Coordinates of N, CA and C in Angstrom, one line a residue:
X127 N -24.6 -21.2 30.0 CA -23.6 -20.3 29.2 C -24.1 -18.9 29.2
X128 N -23.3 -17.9 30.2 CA -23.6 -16.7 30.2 C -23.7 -16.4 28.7
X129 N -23.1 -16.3 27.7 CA -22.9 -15.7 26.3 C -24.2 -16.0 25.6
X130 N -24.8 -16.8 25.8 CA -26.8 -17.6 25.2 C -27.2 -16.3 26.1
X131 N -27.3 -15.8 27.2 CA -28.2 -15.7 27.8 C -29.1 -14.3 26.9
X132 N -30.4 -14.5 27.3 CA -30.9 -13.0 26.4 C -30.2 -11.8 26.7
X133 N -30.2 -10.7 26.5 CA -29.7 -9.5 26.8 C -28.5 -9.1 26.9
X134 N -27.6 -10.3 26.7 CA -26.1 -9.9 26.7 C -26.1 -10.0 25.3
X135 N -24.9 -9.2 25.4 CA -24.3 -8.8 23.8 C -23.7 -9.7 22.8
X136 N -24.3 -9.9 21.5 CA -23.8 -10.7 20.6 C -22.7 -9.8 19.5
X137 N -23.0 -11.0 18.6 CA -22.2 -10.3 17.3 C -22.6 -9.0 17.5
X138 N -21.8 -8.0 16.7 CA -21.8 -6.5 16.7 C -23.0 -5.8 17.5
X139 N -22.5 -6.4 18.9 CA -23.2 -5.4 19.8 C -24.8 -5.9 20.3
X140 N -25.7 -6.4 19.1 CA -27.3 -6.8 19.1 C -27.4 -7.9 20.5
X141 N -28.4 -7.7 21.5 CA -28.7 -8.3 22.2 C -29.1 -10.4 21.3
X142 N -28.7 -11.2 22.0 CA -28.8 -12.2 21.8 C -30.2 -12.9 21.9
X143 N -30.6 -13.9 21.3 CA -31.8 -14.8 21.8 C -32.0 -16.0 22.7
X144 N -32.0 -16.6 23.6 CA -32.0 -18.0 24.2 C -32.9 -18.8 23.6
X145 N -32.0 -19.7 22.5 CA -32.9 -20.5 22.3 C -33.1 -21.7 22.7
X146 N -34.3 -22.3 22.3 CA -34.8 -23.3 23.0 C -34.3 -24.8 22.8
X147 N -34.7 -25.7 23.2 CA -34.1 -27.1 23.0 C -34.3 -27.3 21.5
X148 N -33.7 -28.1 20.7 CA -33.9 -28.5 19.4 C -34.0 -27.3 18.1
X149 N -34.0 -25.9 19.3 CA -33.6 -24.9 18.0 C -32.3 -24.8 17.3
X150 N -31.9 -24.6 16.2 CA -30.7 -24.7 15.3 C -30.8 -23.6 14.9
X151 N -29.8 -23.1 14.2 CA -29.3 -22.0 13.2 C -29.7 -23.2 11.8
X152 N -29.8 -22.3 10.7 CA -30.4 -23.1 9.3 C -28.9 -23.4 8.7
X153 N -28.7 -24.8 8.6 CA -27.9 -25.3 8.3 C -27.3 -25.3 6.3
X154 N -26.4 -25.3 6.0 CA -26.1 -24.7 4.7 C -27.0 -25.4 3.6
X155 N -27.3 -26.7 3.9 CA -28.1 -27.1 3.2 C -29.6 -26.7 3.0
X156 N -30.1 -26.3 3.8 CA -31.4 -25.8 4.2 C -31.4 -23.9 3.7
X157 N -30.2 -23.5 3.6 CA -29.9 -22.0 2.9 C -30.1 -22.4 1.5
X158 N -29.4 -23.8 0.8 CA -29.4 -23.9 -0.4 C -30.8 -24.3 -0.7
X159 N -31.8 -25.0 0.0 CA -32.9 -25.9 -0.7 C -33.4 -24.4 -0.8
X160 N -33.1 -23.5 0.2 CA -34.0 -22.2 0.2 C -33.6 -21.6 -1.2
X161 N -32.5 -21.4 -1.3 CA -32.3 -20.7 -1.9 C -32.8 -20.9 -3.6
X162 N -32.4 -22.4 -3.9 CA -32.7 -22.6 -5.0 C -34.5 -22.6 -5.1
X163 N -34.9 -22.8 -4.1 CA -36.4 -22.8 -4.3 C -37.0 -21.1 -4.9
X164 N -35.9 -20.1 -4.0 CA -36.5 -18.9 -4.2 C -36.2 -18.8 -6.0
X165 N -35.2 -19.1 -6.9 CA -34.9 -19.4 -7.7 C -35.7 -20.0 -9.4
X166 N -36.4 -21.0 -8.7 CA -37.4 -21.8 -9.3 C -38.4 -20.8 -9.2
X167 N -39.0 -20.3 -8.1 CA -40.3 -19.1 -8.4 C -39.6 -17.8 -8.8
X168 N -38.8 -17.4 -9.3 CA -38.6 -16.1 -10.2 C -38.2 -17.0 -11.7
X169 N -37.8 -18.0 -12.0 CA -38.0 -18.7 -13.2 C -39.7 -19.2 -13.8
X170 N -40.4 -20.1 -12.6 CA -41.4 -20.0 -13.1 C -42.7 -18.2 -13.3
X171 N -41.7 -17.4 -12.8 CA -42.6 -16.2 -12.7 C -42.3 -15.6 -14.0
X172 N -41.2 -16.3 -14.6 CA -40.7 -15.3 -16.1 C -40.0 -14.4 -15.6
X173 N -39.4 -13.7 -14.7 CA -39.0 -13.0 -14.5 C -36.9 -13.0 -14.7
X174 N -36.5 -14.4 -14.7 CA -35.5 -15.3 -14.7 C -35.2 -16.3 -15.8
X175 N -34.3 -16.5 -16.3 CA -34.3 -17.6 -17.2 C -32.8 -18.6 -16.5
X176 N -33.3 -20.2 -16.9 CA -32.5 -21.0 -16.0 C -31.8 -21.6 -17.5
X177 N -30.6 -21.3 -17.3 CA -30.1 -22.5 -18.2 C -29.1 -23.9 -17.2
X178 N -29.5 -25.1 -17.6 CA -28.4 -26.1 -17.4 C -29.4 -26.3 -15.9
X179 N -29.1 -27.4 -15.4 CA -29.6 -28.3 -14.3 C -29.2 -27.8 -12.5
X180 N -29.7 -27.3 -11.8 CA -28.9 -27.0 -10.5 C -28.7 -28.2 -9.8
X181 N -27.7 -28.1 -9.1 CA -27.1 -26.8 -8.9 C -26.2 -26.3 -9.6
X182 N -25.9 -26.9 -10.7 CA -25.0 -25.9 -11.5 C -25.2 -25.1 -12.7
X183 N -26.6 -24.6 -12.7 CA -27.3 -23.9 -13.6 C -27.0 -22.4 -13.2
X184 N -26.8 -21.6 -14.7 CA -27.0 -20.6 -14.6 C -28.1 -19.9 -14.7
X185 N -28.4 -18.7 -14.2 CA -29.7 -17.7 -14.2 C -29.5 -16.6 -14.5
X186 N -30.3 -16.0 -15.9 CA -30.1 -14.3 -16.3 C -31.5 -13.6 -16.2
X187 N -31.6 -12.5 -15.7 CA -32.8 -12.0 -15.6 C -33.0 -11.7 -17.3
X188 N -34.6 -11.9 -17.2 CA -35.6 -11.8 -18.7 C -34.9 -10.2 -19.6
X189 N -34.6 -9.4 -18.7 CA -34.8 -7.9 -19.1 C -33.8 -7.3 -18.2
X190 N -32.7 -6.4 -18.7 CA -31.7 -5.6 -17.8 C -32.4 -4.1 -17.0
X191 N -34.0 -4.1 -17.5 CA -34.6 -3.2 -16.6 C -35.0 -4.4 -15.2
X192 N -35.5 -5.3 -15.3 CA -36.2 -6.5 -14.0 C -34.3 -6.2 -13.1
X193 N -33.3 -6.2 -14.0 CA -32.3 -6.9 -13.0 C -31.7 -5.2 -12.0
X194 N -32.0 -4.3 -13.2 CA -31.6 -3.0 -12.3 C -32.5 -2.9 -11.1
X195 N -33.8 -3.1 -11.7 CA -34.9 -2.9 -10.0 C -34.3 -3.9 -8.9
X196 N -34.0 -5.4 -9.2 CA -33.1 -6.1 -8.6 C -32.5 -5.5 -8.4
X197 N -31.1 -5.4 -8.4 CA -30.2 -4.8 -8.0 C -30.0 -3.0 -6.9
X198 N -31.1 -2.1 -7.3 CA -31.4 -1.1 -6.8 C -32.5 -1.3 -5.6
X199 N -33.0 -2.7 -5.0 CA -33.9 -2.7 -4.6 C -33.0 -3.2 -3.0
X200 N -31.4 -3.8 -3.4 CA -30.6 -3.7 -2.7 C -30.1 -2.5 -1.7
X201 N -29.6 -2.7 -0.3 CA -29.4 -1.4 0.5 C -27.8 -1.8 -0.3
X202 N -27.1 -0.7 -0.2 CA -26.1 -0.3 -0.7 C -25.4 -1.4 0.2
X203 N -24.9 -1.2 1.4 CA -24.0 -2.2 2.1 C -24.3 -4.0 1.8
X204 N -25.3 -4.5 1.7 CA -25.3 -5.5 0.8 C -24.7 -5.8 0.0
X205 N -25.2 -4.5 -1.2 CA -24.5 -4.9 -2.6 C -22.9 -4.9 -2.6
X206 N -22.5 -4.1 -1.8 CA -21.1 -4.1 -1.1 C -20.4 -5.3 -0.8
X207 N -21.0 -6.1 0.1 CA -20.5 -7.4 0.5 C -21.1 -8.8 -0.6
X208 N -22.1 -8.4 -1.2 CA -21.9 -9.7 -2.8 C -21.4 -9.4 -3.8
X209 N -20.9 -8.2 -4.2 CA -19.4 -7.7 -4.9 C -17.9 -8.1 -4.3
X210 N -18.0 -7.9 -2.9 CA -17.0 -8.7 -2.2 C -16.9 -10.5 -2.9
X211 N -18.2 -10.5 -2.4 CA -18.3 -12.3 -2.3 C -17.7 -12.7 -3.8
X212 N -18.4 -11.9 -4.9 CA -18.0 -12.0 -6.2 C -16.7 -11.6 -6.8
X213 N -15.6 -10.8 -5.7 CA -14.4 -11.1 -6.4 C -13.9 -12.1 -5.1
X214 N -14.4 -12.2 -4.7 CA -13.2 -13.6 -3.7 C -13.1 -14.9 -4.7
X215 N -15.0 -15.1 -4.8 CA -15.1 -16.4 -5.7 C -14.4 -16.2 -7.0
X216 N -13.6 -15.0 -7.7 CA -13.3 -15.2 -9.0 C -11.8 -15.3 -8.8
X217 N -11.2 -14.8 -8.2 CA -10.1 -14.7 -7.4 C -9.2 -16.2 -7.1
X218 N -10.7 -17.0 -6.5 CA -10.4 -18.5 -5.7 C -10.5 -19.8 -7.1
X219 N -12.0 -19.5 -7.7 CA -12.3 -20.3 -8.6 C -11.7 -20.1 -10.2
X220 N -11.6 -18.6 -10.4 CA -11.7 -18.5 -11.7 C -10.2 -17.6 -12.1
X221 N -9.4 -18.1 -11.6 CA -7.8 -17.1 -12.3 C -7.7 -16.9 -13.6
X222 N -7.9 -18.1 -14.1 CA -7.8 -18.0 -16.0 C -8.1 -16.5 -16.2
X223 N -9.8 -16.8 -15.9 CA -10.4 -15.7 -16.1 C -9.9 -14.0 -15.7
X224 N -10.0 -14.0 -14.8 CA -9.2 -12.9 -14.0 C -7.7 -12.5 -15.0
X225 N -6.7 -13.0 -15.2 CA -5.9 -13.1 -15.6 C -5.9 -12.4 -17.0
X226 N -7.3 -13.1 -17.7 CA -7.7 -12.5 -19.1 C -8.7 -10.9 -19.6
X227 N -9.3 -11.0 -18.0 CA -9.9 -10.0 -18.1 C -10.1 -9.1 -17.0
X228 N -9.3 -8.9 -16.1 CA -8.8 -8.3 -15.3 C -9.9 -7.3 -14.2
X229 N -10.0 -6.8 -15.6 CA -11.7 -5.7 -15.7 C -12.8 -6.1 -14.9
X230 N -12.9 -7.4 -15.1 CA -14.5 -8.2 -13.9 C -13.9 -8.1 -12.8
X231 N -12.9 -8.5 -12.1 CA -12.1 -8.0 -10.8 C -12.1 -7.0 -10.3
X232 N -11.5 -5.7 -11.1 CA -11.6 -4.2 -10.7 C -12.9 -3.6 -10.5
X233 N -14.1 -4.3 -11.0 CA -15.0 -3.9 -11.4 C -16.1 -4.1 -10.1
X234 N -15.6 -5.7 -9.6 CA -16.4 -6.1 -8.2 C -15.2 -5.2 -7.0
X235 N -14.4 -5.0 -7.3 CA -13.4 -4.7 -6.0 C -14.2 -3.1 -5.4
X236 N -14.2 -2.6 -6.8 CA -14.6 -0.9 -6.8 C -15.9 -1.0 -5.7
X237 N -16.9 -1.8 -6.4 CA -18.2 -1.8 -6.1 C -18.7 -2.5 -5.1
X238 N -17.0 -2.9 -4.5 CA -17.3 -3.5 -3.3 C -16.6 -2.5 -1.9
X239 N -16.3 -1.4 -2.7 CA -15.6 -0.6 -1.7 C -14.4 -0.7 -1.4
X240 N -13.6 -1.4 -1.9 CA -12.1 -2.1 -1.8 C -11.5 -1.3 -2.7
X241 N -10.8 0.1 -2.3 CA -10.4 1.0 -3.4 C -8.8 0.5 -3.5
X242 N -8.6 0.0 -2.5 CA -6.6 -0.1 -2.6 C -6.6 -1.3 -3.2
X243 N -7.3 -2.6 -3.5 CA -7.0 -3.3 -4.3 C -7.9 -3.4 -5.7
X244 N -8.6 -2.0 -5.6 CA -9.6 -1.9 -7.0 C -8.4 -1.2 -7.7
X245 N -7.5 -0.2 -7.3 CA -6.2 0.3 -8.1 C -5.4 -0.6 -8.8
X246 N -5.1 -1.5 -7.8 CA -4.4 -2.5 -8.7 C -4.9 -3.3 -10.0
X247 N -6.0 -3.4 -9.5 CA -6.6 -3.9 -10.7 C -7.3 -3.5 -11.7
X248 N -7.6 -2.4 -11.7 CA -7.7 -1.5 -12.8 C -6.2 -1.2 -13.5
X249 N -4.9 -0.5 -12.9 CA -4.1 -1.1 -13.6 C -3.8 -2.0 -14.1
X250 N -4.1 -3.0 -14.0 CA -3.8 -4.5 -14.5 C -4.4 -4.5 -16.0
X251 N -5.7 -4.6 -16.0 CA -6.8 -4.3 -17.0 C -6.2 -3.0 -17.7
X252 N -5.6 -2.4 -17.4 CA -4.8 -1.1 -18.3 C -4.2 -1.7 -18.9
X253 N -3.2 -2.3 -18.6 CA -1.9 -3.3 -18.5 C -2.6 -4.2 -19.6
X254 N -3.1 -4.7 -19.5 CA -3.8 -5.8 -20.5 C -4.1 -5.7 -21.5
X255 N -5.0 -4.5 -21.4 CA -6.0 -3.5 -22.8 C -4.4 -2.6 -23.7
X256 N -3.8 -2.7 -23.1 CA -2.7 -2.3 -24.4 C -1.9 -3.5 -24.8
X257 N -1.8 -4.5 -24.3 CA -1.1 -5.5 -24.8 C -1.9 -6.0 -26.0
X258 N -3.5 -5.8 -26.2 CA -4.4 -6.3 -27.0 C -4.2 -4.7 -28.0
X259 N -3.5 -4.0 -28.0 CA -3.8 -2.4 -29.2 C -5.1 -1.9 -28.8
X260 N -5.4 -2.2 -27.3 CA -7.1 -1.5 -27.1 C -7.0 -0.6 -26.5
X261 N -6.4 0.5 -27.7 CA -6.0 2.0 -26.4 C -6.7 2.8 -25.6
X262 N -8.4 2.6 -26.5 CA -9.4 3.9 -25.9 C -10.0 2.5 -24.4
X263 N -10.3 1.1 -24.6 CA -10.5 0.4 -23.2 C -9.6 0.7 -22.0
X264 N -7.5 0.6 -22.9 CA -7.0 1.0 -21.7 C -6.9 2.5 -21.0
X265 N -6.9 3.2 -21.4 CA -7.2 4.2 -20.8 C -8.3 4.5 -20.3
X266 N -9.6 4.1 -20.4 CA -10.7 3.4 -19.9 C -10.4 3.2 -18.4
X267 N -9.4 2.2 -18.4 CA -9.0 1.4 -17.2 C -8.0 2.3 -16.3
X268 N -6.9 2.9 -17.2 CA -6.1 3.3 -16.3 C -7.1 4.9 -15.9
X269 N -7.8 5.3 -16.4 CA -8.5 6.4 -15.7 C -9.1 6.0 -14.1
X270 N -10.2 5.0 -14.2 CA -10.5 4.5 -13.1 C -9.5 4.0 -12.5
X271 N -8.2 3.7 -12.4 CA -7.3 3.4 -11.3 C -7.2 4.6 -10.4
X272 N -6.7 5.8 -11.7 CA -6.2 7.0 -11.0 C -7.4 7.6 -9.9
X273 N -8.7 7.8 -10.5 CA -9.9 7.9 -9.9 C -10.0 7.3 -8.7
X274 N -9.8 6.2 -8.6 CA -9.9 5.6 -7.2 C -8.4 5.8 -6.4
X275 N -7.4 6.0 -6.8 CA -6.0 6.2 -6.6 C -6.0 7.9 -5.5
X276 N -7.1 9.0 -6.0 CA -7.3 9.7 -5.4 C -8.2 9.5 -4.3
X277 N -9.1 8.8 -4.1 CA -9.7 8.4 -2.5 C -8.9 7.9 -1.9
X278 N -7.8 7.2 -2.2 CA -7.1 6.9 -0.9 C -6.8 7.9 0.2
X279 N -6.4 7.4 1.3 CA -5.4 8.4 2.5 C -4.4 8.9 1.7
X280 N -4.0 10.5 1.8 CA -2.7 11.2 1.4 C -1.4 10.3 2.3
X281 N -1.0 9.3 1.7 CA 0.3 9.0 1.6 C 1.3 8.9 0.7
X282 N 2.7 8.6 1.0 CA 3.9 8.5 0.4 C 3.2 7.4 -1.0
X283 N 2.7 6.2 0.3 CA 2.6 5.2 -0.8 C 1.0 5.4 -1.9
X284 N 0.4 6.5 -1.3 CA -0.8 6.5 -2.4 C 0.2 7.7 -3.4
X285 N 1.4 8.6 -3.2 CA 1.7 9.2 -3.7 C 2.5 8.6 -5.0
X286 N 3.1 7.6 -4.6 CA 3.9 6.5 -5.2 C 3.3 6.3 -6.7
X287 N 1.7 5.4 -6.4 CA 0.7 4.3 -6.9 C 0.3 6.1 -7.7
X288 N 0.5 7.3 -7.3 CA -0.2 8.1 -8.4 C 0.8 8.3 -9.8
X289 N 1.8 8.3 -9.0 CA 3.0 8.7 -9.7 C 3.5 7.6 -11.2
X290 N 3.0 6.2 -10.5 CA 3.5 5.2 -11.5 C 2.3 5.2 -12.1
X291 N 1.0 5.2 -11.7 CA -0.3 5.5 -13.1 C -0.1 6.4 -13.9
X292 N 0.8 7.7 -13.6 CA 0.7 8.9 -14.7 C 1.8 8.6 -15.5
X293 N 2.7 7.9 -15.6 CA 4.0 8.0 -15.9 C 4.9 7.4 -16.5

C-alpha cells in the first residue's frame, strides 16, 4: 500500500511511518486504562480529588491555583479543541442542562474559538437571565454576544445578529 509507505504524506501533510507486523494504533480501551491510570496518580498525588467509582467518577483539582497551572500548562490550540469536545458532549449528553444554563455552552463555544455559534449562545443566556429578573447576569451575557458579534466577517448577516442584540 503506497499510502503506509514512509515518506509519503499523511494526515495534515506529516510524513507517515511503516509499521511493522503486529503494530496497532492504541485501541480506545487502552487510551482509557491509560487514561484512568494517569488519573489515579494525580489522586494518589493529592493533587486531584475522586468522587464516586470510574468510570463514572468525577475529579476536581485540590486547589483552583493546581488547576490554572493545569490548564495554562496547555498550548492554546488544545485547549481550543477540549472546549470544543466539551460543548459537543453538552450539546449531545446534557440539553436539560444547556437549556437551563445556556452560559456553560457560550462559555465552551467562545473558548473554543467558535465565535458564530458562541453569539448565539450568549444570546440565549441573555434571553434566559432576564426571564429569571437577573438583569446585571443578563447583560453580562448579552455584552459578550455583542463582543464576539464584532469579530465576525463584516456582513449583512453579522450586521443583522448586531442589530437584533442592540435592539
Amino acid at each position: 500500500d503506497p499510502a503506509g509507505e514512509a515518506g509519503r504524506p499523511g494526515r495534515e501533510g506529516l510524513p507517515r511511518r511503516r509499521a511493522g507486523p503486529g503494530v496497532r494504533a492504541p485501541s480506545r480501551g487502552a487510551r482509557r486504562a491509560r487514561r484512568l491510570a494517569a488519573l489515579d496518580q494525580l489522586v494518589r498525588s493529592g493533587l486531584v480529588f475522586r468522587r464516586g467509582t470510574p468510570p463514572e467518577a468525577t475529579y476536581s483539582f485540590k486547589h483552583a491555583l493546581v488547576q490554572d497551572a493545569a490548564y495554562q500548562s496547555l498550548l492554546k490550540s488544545k485547549r481550543q479543541q477540549l472546549h470544543a469536545r466539551v460543548a459537543q458532549a453538552l450539546e449531545a449528553r446534557f440539553p436539560e442542562a444547556i437549556r437551563r444554563q445556556p452560559e456553560l455552552l457560550a462559555h465552551h463555544l467562545t473558548q473554543a474559538g467558535l465565535p458564530e455559534r458562541a453569539v448565539d449562545a450568549w444570546a440565549q443566556a441573555g434571553r434566559t437571565a432576564l426571564l429569571r429578573s437577573a438583569m446585571r447576569e443578563a447583560a453580562t451575557h448579552f455584552d459578550q454576544a455583542i463582543e464576539l458579534v464584532t469579530q465576525l466577517p463584516s456582513t449583512v448577516e453579522r450586521k443583522r445578529r448586531e442589530m437584533a442584540l442592540s435592539g
